[in-house]
Structure formats: C-alpha cells, structure tokens
Short mmCIF file of C-alpha atoms in Angstrom, two decimals:
data_model
loop_
_atom_site.label_atom_id
_atom_site.label_comp_id
_atom_site.label_asym_id
_atom_site.label_seq_id
_atom_site.Cartn_x
_atom_site.Cartn_y
_atom_site.Cartn_z
CA UNK A 7 -74.46 -7.35 -62.57
CA UNK A 8 -75.27 -4.07 -60.76
CA UNK A 9 -73.63 -1.12 -62.26
CA UNK A 10 -72.01 1.27 -59.95
CA UNK A 11 -72.46 4.91 -60.81
CA UNK A 12 -69.38 7.13 -60.22
CA UNK A 13 -69.32 10.10 -58.15
CA UNK A 14 -70.13 13.22 -60.26
CA UNK A 15 -66.83 14.73 -61.53
CA UNK A 16 -67.34 18.17 -60.27
CA UNK A 17 -67.90 17.03 -56.69
CA UNK A 18 -64.75 14.65 -56.93
CA UNK A 19 -62.68 17.62 -58.45
CA UNK A 20 -63.83 19.91 -55.42
CA UNK A 21 -63.03 17.33 -52.80
CA UNK A 22 -59.51 16.73 -54.42
CA UNK A 23 -58.81 20.45 -54.44
CA UNK A 24 -59.97 20.95 -50.90
CA UNK A 25 -57.54 18.28 -49.82
CA UNK A 26 -54.91 20.30 -51.76
CA UNK A 27 -55.74 23.58 -50.15
CA UNK A 28 -55.89 21.86 -46.61
CA UNK A 29 -52.58 20.44 -46.96
CA UNK A 30 -51.09 23.82 -47.77
CA UNK A 31 -52.87 25.71 -45.09
CA UNK A 32 -51.83 22.87 -42.54
CA UNK A 33 -48.06 23.59 -43.45
CA UNK A 34 -48.75 27.42 -42.90
CA UNK A 35 -50.39 26.74 -39.58
CA UNK A 36 -47.71 24.39 -38.39
CA UNK A 37 -44.93 26.70 -39.47
CA UNK A 38 -46.46 29.69 -37.52
CA UNK A 39 -47.64 31.64 -40.76
CA UNK A 40 -50.55 33.19 -38.78
CA UNK A 41 -48.67 34.46 -35.59
CA UNK A 42 -51.77 36.27 -34.54
CA UNK A 43 -54.00 33.04 -34.83
CA UNK A 44 -56.39 34.59 -37.48
CA UNK A 45 -56.53 33.15 -40.82
CA UNK A 46 -57.43 35.34 -43.82
CA UNK A 47 -61.14 35.60 -44.85
CA UNK A 48 -62.54 32.71 -47.43
CA UNK A 49 -62.56 35.36 -50.24
CA UNK A 50 -58.80 36.06 -49.70
CA UNK A 51 -57.99 32.31 -49.30
CA UNK A 52 -59.79 31.63 -52.47
CA UNK A 53 -57.76 34.22 -54.43
CA UNK A 54 -54.57 33.17 -52.87
CA UNK A 55 -55.09 29.37 -54.07
CA UNK A 56 -57.04 30.13 -57.07
CA UNK A 57 -60.05 27.94 -55.61
CA UNK A 58 -63.55 28.64 -55.25
CA UNK A 59 -65.09 29.76 -52.11
CA UNK A 60 -66.91 26.28 -51.65
CA UNK A 61 -63.62 24.54 -52.03
CA UNK A 62 -61.82 26.94 -49.49
CA UNK A 63 -64.82 26.22 -47.21
CA UNK A 64 -64.48 22.48 -47.31
CA UNK A 65 -60.69 22.81 -46.76
CA UNK A 66 -61.34 24.68 -43.68
CA UNK A 67 -63.89 22.13 -42.64
CA UNK A 68 -61.21 19.31 -42.96
CA UNK A 69 -58.80 21.32 -40.68
CA UNK A 70 -61.57 21.95 -38.18
CA UNK A 71 -62.13 18.24 -37.80
CA UNK A 72 -58.48 17.67 -37.22
CA UNK A 73 -58.54 20.18 -34.48
CA UNK A 74 -56.24 22.65 -36.10
CA UNK A 75 -58.85 25.58 -36.57
CA UNK A 76 -61.94 26.84 -34.97
CA UNK A 77 -64.59 28.43 -36.88
CA UNK A 78 -66.90 31.08 -35.36
CA UNK A 79 -69.60 33.31 -36.79
CA UNK A 80 -68.46 37.01 -36.64
CA UNK A 81 -64.97 35.92 -35.63
CA UNK A 82 -63.74 33.99 -38.59
CA UNK A 83 -61.15 31.10 -38.60
CA UNK A 84 -58.56 30.91 -36.03
CA UNK A 85 -55.86 28.58 -35.03
CA UNK A 86 -57.05 26.29 -32.33
CA UNK A 87 -53.96 24.54 -31.20
CA UNK A 88 -50.14 24.65 -31.75
CA UNK A 89 -48.24 21.83 -33.22
CA UNK A 90 -44.89 21.27 -31.99
CA UNK A 91 -41.91 20.04 -34.54
CA UNK A 92 -39.99 16.92 -33.60
CA UNK A 93 -36.86 16.41 -35.58
CA UNK A 94 -35.98 13.11 -37.26
CA UNK A 95 -32.48 14.12 -38.21
CA UNK A 96 -30.77 13.65 -34.70
CA UNK A 97 -31.13 11.29 -31.76
CA UNK A 98 -32.48 13.51 -29.05
CA UNK A 99 -34.68 13.25 -26.15
CA UNK A 100 -38.11 14.97 -25.98
CA UNK A 101 -36.95 17.76 -23.62
CA UNK A 102 -34.04 18.26 -25.79
CA UNK A 103 -36.04 18.46 -28.77
CA UNK A 104 -38.64 20.86 -27.35
CA UNK A 105 -36.63 23.08 -25.16
CA UNK A 106 -37.50 26.09 -27.12
CA UNK A 107 -41.26 25.54 -26.71
CA UNK A 108 -41.53 25.04 -22.93
CA UNK A 109 -41.13 22.57 -20.10
CA UNK A 110 -41.31 19.00 -20.50
CA UNK A 111 -42.19 16.89 -17.43
CA UNK A 112 -42.62 13.16 -16.99
CA UNK A 113 -45.08 11.24 -14.83
CA UNK A 114 -43.85 7.87 -14.00
CA UNK A 115 -46.78 5.88 -14.01
CA UNK A 116 -45.15 2.21 -13.84
CA UNK A 117 -41.18 1.27 -13.16
CA UNK A 118 -40.36 -2.50 -12.39
CA UNK A 119 -38.22 -5.36 -13.19
CA UNK A 120 -39.73 -7.78 -15.44
CA UNK A 121 -38.87 -10.87 -17.51
CA UNK A 122 -39.37 -9.34 -21.01
CA UNK A 123 -41.46 -10.77 -24.08
CA UNK A 124 -39.10 -12.82 -26.24
CA UNK A 125 -39.32 -10.15 -28.96
CA UNK A 126 -38.09 -7.55 -26.68
CA UNK A 127 -35.27 -9.63 -25.12
CA UNK A 128 -34.13 -10.53 -28.62
CA UNK A 129 -34.00 -6.91 -29.79
CA UNK A 130 -32.10 -5.86 -26.59
CA UNK A 131 -29.81 -8.93 -26.94
CA UNK A 132 -30.45 -10.12 -23.49
CA UNK A 133 -30.14 -13.82 -22.75
CA UNK A 134 -33.18 -15.97 -21.93
CA UNK A 135 -34.33 -15.55 -18.41
CA UNK A 136 -32.46 -12.14 -17.98
CA UNK A 137 -34.71 -9.52 -16.70
CA UNK A 138 -35.24 -5.86 -17.90
CA UNK A 139 -36.41 -2.61 -16.72
CA UNK A 140 -39.89 -1.70 -17.76
CA UNK A 141 -40.88 1.98 -17.62
CA UNK A 142 -44.13 3.65 -18.35
CA UNK A 143 -44.21 7.50 -18.49
CA UNK A 144 -46.79 10.19 -19.42
CA UNK A 145 -45.05 13.19 -20.81
CA UNK A 146 -46.34 16.68 -20.75
CA UNK A 147 -45.37 19.86 -22.48
CA UNK A 148 -46.34 22.90 -20.37
CA UNK A 149 -48.69 20.77 -18.59
CA UNK A 150 -50.48 19.37 -21.80
CA UNK A 151 -50.30 15.70 -22.47
CA UNK A 152 -48.11 14.86 -25.24
CA UNK A 153 -46.95 11.35 -25.30
CA UNK A 154 -47.37 8.01 -23.74
CA UNK A 155 -43.94 6.32 -23.55
CA UNK A 156 -43.48 2.47 -22.83
CA UNK A 157 -39.75 1.72 -22.58
CA UNK A 158 -37.73 -1.40 -21.93
CA UNK A 159 -34.03 -0.95 -20.71
CA UNK A 160 -31.18 -3.50 -20.14
CA UNK A 161 -30.48 -3.79 -16.43
CA UNK A 162 -26.90 -2.43 -16.58
CA UNK A 163 -28.17 1.18 -17.40
CA UNK A 164 -31.79 0.61 -16.36
CA UNK A 165 -31.47 -0.13 -12.57
CA UNK A 166 -29.73 2.96 -11.78
CA UNK A 167 -32.73 5.08 -12.97
CA UNK A 168 -34.78 3.82 -9.96
CA UNK A 169 -32.71 6.46 -7.95
CA UNK A 170 -32.66 9.11 -10.76
CA UNK A 171 -35.03 12.19 -11.33
CA UNK A 172 -37.06 11.06 -14.02
CA UNK A 173 -39.57 13.62 -13.64
CA UNK A 174 -37.31 16.24 -14.88
CA UNK A 175 -34.82 14.57 -17.11
CA UNK A 176 -34.65 12.93 -20.54
CA UNK A 177 -33.84 9.31 -20.28
CA UNK A 178 -31.29 9.77 -22.92
CA UNK A 179 -29.30 12.13 -20.64
CA UNK A 180 -29.30 9.77 -17.87
CA UNK A 181 -28.51 6.80 -19.99
CA UNK A 182 -25.27 8.63 -21.12
CA UNK A 183 -24.23 9.61 -17.77
CA UNK A 184 -24.69 6.20 -16.24
CA UNK A 185 -22.96 4.36 -19.26
CA UNK A 186 -20.05 6.75 -19.23
CA UNK A 187 -20.50 7.17 -23.25
CA UNK A 188 -22.67 8.78 -25.60
CA UNK A 189 -25.72 7.22 -27.24
CA UNK A 190 -24.79 6.32 -30.82
CA UNK A 191 -27.77 5.49 -33.27
CA UNK A 192 -31.41 4.43 -33.22
CA UNK A 193 -33.65 2.18 -35.48
CA UNK A 194 -36.90 4.03 -35.92
CA UNK A 195 -40.31 3.08 -37.22
CA UNK A 196 -43.14 5.70 -37.44
CA UNK A 197 -46.65 4.80 -38.13
CA UNK A 198 -50.27 6.02 -37.50
CA UNK A 199 -52.43 4.17 -34.88
CA UNK A 200 -55.71 4.86 -33.19
CA UNK A 201 -55.85 5.69 -29.41
CA UNK A 202 -57.17 2.61 -27.44
CA UNK A 203 -59.10 3.64 -24.36
CA UNK A 204 -56.46 3.55 -21.86
CA UNK A 205 -54.21 5.70 -24.01
CA UNK A 206 -57.04 8.07 -24.83
CA UNK A 207 -57.76 8.66 -21.19
CA UNK A 208 -53.96 9.21 -20.30
CA UNK A 209 -53.40 11.77 -23.25
CA UNK A 210 -56.85 13.39 -22.68
CA UNK A 211 -57.71 12.65 -26.34
CA UNK A 212 -60.82 11.20 -27.87
CA UNK A 213 -60.94 7.38 -27.93
CA UNK A 214 -59.90 6.34 -31.48
CA UNK A 215 -57.86 9.67 -32.16
CA UNK A 216 -55.11 9.42 -34.63
CA UNK A 217 -51.65 8.97 -32.88
CA UNK A 218 -48.23 8.99 -34.08
CA UNK A 219 -46.60 5.67 -32.92
CA UNK A 220 -42.85 5.65 -32.83
CA UNK A 221 -40.85 2.38 -32.13
CA UNK A 222 -37.35 3.30 -31.44
CA UNK A 223 -34.42 0.98 -30.52
CA UNK A 224 -31.37 2.98 -29.39
CA UNK A 225 -27.87 1.88 -29.15
CA UNK A 226 -24.89 3.09 -27.13
CA UNK A 227 -21.87 4.35 -29.19
CA UNK A 228 -20.33 1.00 -28.96
CA UNK A 229 -23.10 -0.53 -30.74
CA UNK A 230 -24.91 -2.28 -27.65
CA UNK A 231 -28.81 -1.88 -27.83
CA UNK A 232 -29.79 -0.46 -24.27
CA UNK A 233 -33.38 1.14 -24.79
CA UNK A 234 -36.43 -0.13 -26.72
CA UNK A 235 -39.39 2.39 -26.70
CA UNK A 236 -42.99 2.45 -28.13
CA UNK A 237 -44.02 6.04 -27.84
CA UNK A 238 -47.59 7.18 -28.74
CA UNK A 239 -47.69 10.86 -29.44
CA UNK A 240 -50.78 13.02 -29.63
CA UNK A 241 -51.17 13.52 -33.50
CA UNK A 242 -52.85 16.89 -33.01
CA UNK A 243 -49.79 18.31 -30.93
CA UNK A 244 -46.96 17.00 -32.80
CA UNK A 245 -45.44 17.18 -36.43
CA UNK A 246 -42.45 15.07 -37.42
CA UNK A 247 -39.80 16.93 -39.49
CA UNK A 248 -36.47 15.89 -41.10
CA UNK A 249 -33.71 16.45 -43.81
CA UNK A 250 -33.27 13.78 -46.31
CA UNK A 251 -30.35 13.62 -48.76
CA UNK A 252 -30.63 11.68 -52.08
CA UNK A 253 -27.42 9.67 -52.64
CA UNK A 254 -26.48 8.69 -56.17
CA UNK A 255 -27.42 4.99 -56.90
CA UNK A 256 -25.00 2.38 -56.82
CA UNK A 257 -23.55 1.42 -60.30
CA UNK A 258 -26.01 -0.84 -61.99
CA UNK A 259 -28.65 0.04 -59.51
CA UNK A 260 -31.13 1.70 -61.93
CA UNK A 261 -31.29 3.59 -65.10
CA UNK A 262 -29.70 7.12 -64.92
CA UNK A 263 -31.24 10.17 -66.74
CA UNK A 264 -34.54 8.62 -67.25
CA UNK A 265 -37.17 11.21 -68.41
CA UNK A 266 -40.09 12.13 -65.80
CA UNK A 267 -43.38 10.65 -66.87
CA UNK A 268 -45.64 12.93 -68.98
CA UNK A 269 -48.00 15.06 -67.25
CA UNK A 270 -51.59 14.69 -67.77
CA UNK A 271 -53.37 17.74 -69.37
CA UNK A 272 -55.92 19.54 -67.09
CA UNK A 273 -59.47 20.30 -68.14
CA UNK A 274 -59.36 24.04 -68.85
CA UNK A 275 -63.15 24.35 -68.30
CA UNK A 276 -63.04 24.03 -64.36
CA UNK A 277 -63.67 27.15 -62.44
CA UNK A 278 -60.33 26.83 -60.56
CA UNK A 279 -56.81 26.98 -61.70
CA UNK A 280 -55.08 23.70 -62.49
CA UNK A 281 -52.13 22.84 -60.00
CA UNK A 282 -48.90 21.42 -60.92
#
C-alpha cells in the first residue's frame, strides 16, 4: 500500500493561522474598521495578531483572491470593495434593508403568468392547474448589480403588480398595499452556490463566482403563503448578519451544566502566539 506523506507541520500551521488572520481582517473590513480604505503595514498587522510576516502576507493574499483588498507596490494594501450588511432578524425588502447605503433599483427582465412546477404550486398552496405570476428582476445598488431574483407569486396579489412601479419599489411594500394587511413570517434557506453563465453575465461577476443563494417563502399575517423567491446575491458585495438568542432547553432535552471539553495544549515552540 502506498504511504501518503503528511504536509509539513510548519506549513500547515502557517496556513491555518493565515485563515484565522484573514477571518479577523475580513470582519474589520466589512464593519468599516478602515474608513480611509488603507490597511496597516504588514509589520503592524503582524504585531497586532501576534503572527509572522509570512502569515500576514498569506492572509492578505486570501483576501485579495476574494476581491476584498488590492495590493500595489508603493501603495500597500487597500480595501477594494464595500460589502453591504443584510440583516436576517427582520422581514424586509432589499431597499428597506439597504436604504442607508444608497438607491436600490430593479430591472424587470421577465414578468408573466405561468403554470408553476409542482413544487412551486405546492409551496404556495395553489390547486393543480392554477397559474401564478413569475417575475425575474436584476437588482442594483447605486448602479452596481447586487442580486438576481426569481419570484413566484399567487395571482391574487401578483396580477396587480403588472400595473405597479416595480423599478423603484420593493415587492414587499406593494404586496402589503395590495393585500390590505402586513406580511407575517417567512421560511428562509441560505446556502452558497456558484454562478452559472447566465447569472454571472447578469451580475457582472466571473463565471463560477461564489454567490449567496436565498430561498424564501413569505406569508401574509393571516398565514397564507404568497411569495416564493430564489435570490442569488453577489457574495463579494453582501454579508448576512443576524441576532440569535439561546433559549433554555426543554426539560429532558439534554444534560445541563455539562463541562466544556478540555482544550488541547498548544506547542509553545512555534514562532506565533497560540490563539484561544
């Protein structure tokens, strides 16, 4: 049997630490920690994170590959593009969510009446043979492509949208106006996907680029499902944020007061400080 040689320990440790440094720098960039757009010099970052210069250099290379920073001789490392925060703790339309960051506009690419796939009809609760509104929009923030939205709507609230100003309004606002009641809750799934050729062209992103894919089924306040969306966000332009509360487990749901697992001892001979 062929023996597989493990990667040299020092190289693996440096790669692990580079990812750790990149994670912390990414958060600082996303949260506007460098308002002038200029990151500190490598030596300063190495002191801040207790890492070697080579580790910091690898971390900055990772961020450059993500499109977050640019590195230029004589200039240093600068922030390349802004990521906009999208909250997950409230049910809001895109313009409502990003109103502090500029103007959201919507290009309607397709809007038609279709007989939905069985899965779509089932999730929207429409009987077999009942048609729904299909809507495809390219959404921009300050002129920059941000998301491609594929939306299925029940006819009751979808048909009036043919006469609505979809270019400058969130659908959520229009749906509440049409239905005469507020939206209630939504079921949400979030995952990472790669951009297919069509989506990449629409979003002005490289083919195969990482996208944030949101599947959302929205209900009116009375519980009726009315809006099923498949939204592809540019992963280099948006970050998802939320607030999560930990509720006490139900009685008998699991042991309480269990001690946390013991932490592994770190090798004190490495050139970089161990992290918790």
